[in-house]
PDB file of C-alpha atoms in Angstrom:
ATOM      1  CA  UNK A  14      45.142  13.748  19.471  1.00 59.00           C
ATOM      2  CA  UNK A  15      45.133  13.568  23.241  1.00 68.00           C
ATOM      3  CA  UNK A  16      46.060  16.315  25.651  1.00 69.00           C
ATOM      4  CA  UNK A  17      49.723  15.333  25.703  1.00 74.00           C
ATOM      5  CA  UNK A  18      50.027  14.162  22.123  1.00 87.00           C
ATOM      6  CA  UNK A  19      51.038  16.944  19.744  1.00 95.00           C
ATOM      7  CA  UNK A  20      52.094  17.183  16.106  1.00 96.00           C
ATOM      8  CA  UNK A  21      55.595  17.993  14.966  1.00 96.00           C
ATOM      9  CA  UNK A  22      54.305  21.334  13.756  1.00 96.00           C
ATOM     10  CA  UNK A  23      53.128  22.259  17.247  1.00 96.00           C
ATOM     11  CA  UNK A  24      56.320  20.863  18.785  1.00 96.00           C
ATOM     12  CA  UNK A  25      58.513  23.141  16.625  1.00 96.00           C
ATOM     13  CA  UNK A  26      56.319  26.058  17.600  1.00 96.00           C
ATOM     14  CA  UNK A  27      56.749  25.161  21.272  1.00 97.00           C
ATOM     15  CA  UNK A  28      60.517  24.844  20.851  1.00 96.00           C
ATOM     16  CA  UNK A  29      60.597  28.448  19.636  1.00 93.00           C
ATOM     17  CA  UNK A  30      58.292  29.532  22.419  1.00 94.00           C
ATOM     18  CA  UNK A  31      60.512  27.716  24.948  1.00 94.00           C
ATOM     19  CA  UNK A  32      63.533  29.709  23.785  1.00 90.00           C
ATOM     20  CA  UNK A  33      61.657  32.883  24.623  1.00 88.00           C
ATOM     21  CA  UNK A  34      60.828  31.457  28.063  1.00 90.00           C
ATOM     22  CA  UNK A  35      57.100  31.552  27.486  1.00 90.00           C
ATOM     23  CA  UNK A  36      55.949  27.951  27.916  1.00 94.00           C
ATOM     24  CA  UNK A  37      53.222  27.207  30.423  1.00 95.00           C
ATOM     25  CA  UNK A  38      53.286  23.956  32.349  1.00 94.00           C
ATOM     26  CA  UNK A  39      50.917  22.086  29.990  1.00 94.00           C
ATOM     27  CA  UNK A  40      52.992  23.093  26.920  1.00 95.00           C
ATOM     28  CA  UNK A  41      56.140  22.062  28.727  1.00 95.00           C
ATOM     29  CA  UNK A  42      54.747  18.573  29.406  1.00 95.00           C
ATOM     30  CA  UNK A  43      53.449  18.294  25.820  1.00 96.00           C
ATOM     31  CA  UNK A  44      56.839  19.233  24.434  1.00 96.00           C
ATOM     32  CA  UNK A  45      58.775  16.842  26.692  1.00 96.00           C
ATOM     33  CA  UNK A  46      56.394  14.004  25.788  1.00 96.00           C
ATOM     34  CA  UNK A  47      56.812  14.666  22.068  1.00 96.00           C
ATOM     35  CA  UNK A  48      60.589  14.999  22.292  1.00 96.00           C
ATOM     36  CA  UNK A  49      60.785  11.616  24.020  1.00 96.00           C
ATOM     37  CA  UNK A  50      59.486   9.935  20.854  1.00 96.00           C
ATOM     38  CA  UNK A  51      60.493  12.214  17.957  1.00 97.00           C
ATOM     39  CA  UNK A  52      64.130  12.326  16.906  1.00 97.00           C
ATOM     40  CA  UNK A  53      63.463  14.873  14.133  1.00 97.00           C
ATOM     41  CA  UNK A  54      62.026  17.398  16.571  1.00 97.00           C
ATOM     42  CA  UNK A  55      64.994  16.819  18.930  1.00 97.00           C
ATOM     43  CA  UNK A  56      67.254  17.622  15.991  1.00 97.00           C
ATOM     44  CA  UNK A  57      65.224  20.753  15.217  1.00 97.00           C
ATOM     45  CA  UNK A  58      65.635  21.855  18.858  1.00 97.00           C
ATOM     46  CA  UNK A  59      69.392  21.372  18.729  1.00 97.00           C
ATOM     47  CA  UNK A  60      69.678  23.326  15.485  1.00 96.00           C
ATOM     48  CA  UNK A  61      67.425  26.071  16.813  1.00 94.00           C
ATOM     49  CA  UNK A  62      69.520  26.430  19.968  1.00 93.00           C
ATOM     50  CA  UNK A  63      72.695  26.593  17.858  1.00 93.00           C
ATOM     51  CA  UNK A  64      71.265  29.291  15.582  1.00 91.00           C
ATOM     52  CA  UNK A  65      70.041  31.365  18.544  1.00 87.00           C
ATOM     53  CA  UNK A  66      73.411  31.069  20.276  1.00 86.00           C
ATOM     54  CA  UNK A  67      75.255  32.192  17.139  1.00 85.00           C
ATOM     55  CA  UNK A  68      72.854  35.072  16.490  1.00 82.00           C
ATOM     56  CA  UNK A  69      73.263  36.337  20.072  1.00 78.00           C
ATOM     57  CA  UNK A  70      77.045  36.040  19.769  1.00 73.00           C
ATOM     58  CA  UNK A  71      77.092  38.009  16.499  1.00 73.00           C
ATOM     59  CA  UNK A  72      74.667  40.608  17.837  1.00 66.00           C
ATOM     60  CA  UNK A  73      76.849  41.146  20.893  1.00 63.00           C
ATOM     61  CA  UNK A  74      79.852  41.925  18.717  1.00 61.00           C
ATOM     62  CA  UNK A  75      78.041  44.248  16.334  1.00 63.00           C
ATOM     63  CA  UNK A  76      78.498  47.917  17.080  1.00 73.00           C
ATOM     64  CA  UNK A  77      78.930  51.120  15.161  1.00 75.00           C
ATOM     65  CA  UNK A  78      81.616  53.732  15.757  1.00 83.00           C
ATOM     66  CA  UNK A  79      80.477  57.221  16.670  1.00 87.00           C
ATOM     67  CA  UNK A  80      81.475  58.409  13.180  1.00 90.00           C
ATOM     68  CA  UNK A  81      79.312  55.754  11.520  1.00 87.00           C
ATOM     69  CA  UNK A  82      76.364  56.689  13.773  1.00 84.00           C
ATOM     70  CA  UNK A  83      76.721  60.390  12.809  1.00 88.00           C
ATOM     71  CA  UNK A  84      76.811  59.508   9.115  1.00 88.00           C
ATOM     72  CA  UNK A  85      73.635  57.469   9.441  1.00 87.00           C
ATOM     73  CA  UNK A  86      71.904  60.270  11.357  1.00 87.00           C
ATOM     74  CA  UNK A  87      72.936  62.791   8.689  1.00 87.00           C
ATOM     75  CA  UNK A  88      71.659  60.543   5.937  1.00 86.00           C
ATOM     76  CA  UNK A  89      68.311  60.100   7.727  1.00 86.00           C
ATOM     77  CA  UNK A  90      67.946  63.866   8.195  1.00 84.00           C
ATOM     78  CA  UNK A  91      68.573  64.425   4.448  1.00 84.00           C
ATOM     79  CA  UNK A  92      65.815  61.952   3.588  1.00 76.00           C
ATOM     80  CA  UNK A  93      63.273  63.756   5.765  1.00 61.00           C
TER      81      UNK A  93
END
């Protein structure tokens, strides 16, 4: 494989890395080149973005009341 030709396995890895904002310029070019020709990896990227968005949305809504936090702390102290 050439410098800008990557496998689907590497492309899916780079999609995940891209979501974390950690792609360097070579990886970015490799991913864009691969996405231009691979419809399955484009679909994977769409699904990955959707899952991340939903997980962030759910995480933002999740919170414990002060009473729940105290109960958890008490349970942890009993275990120790």
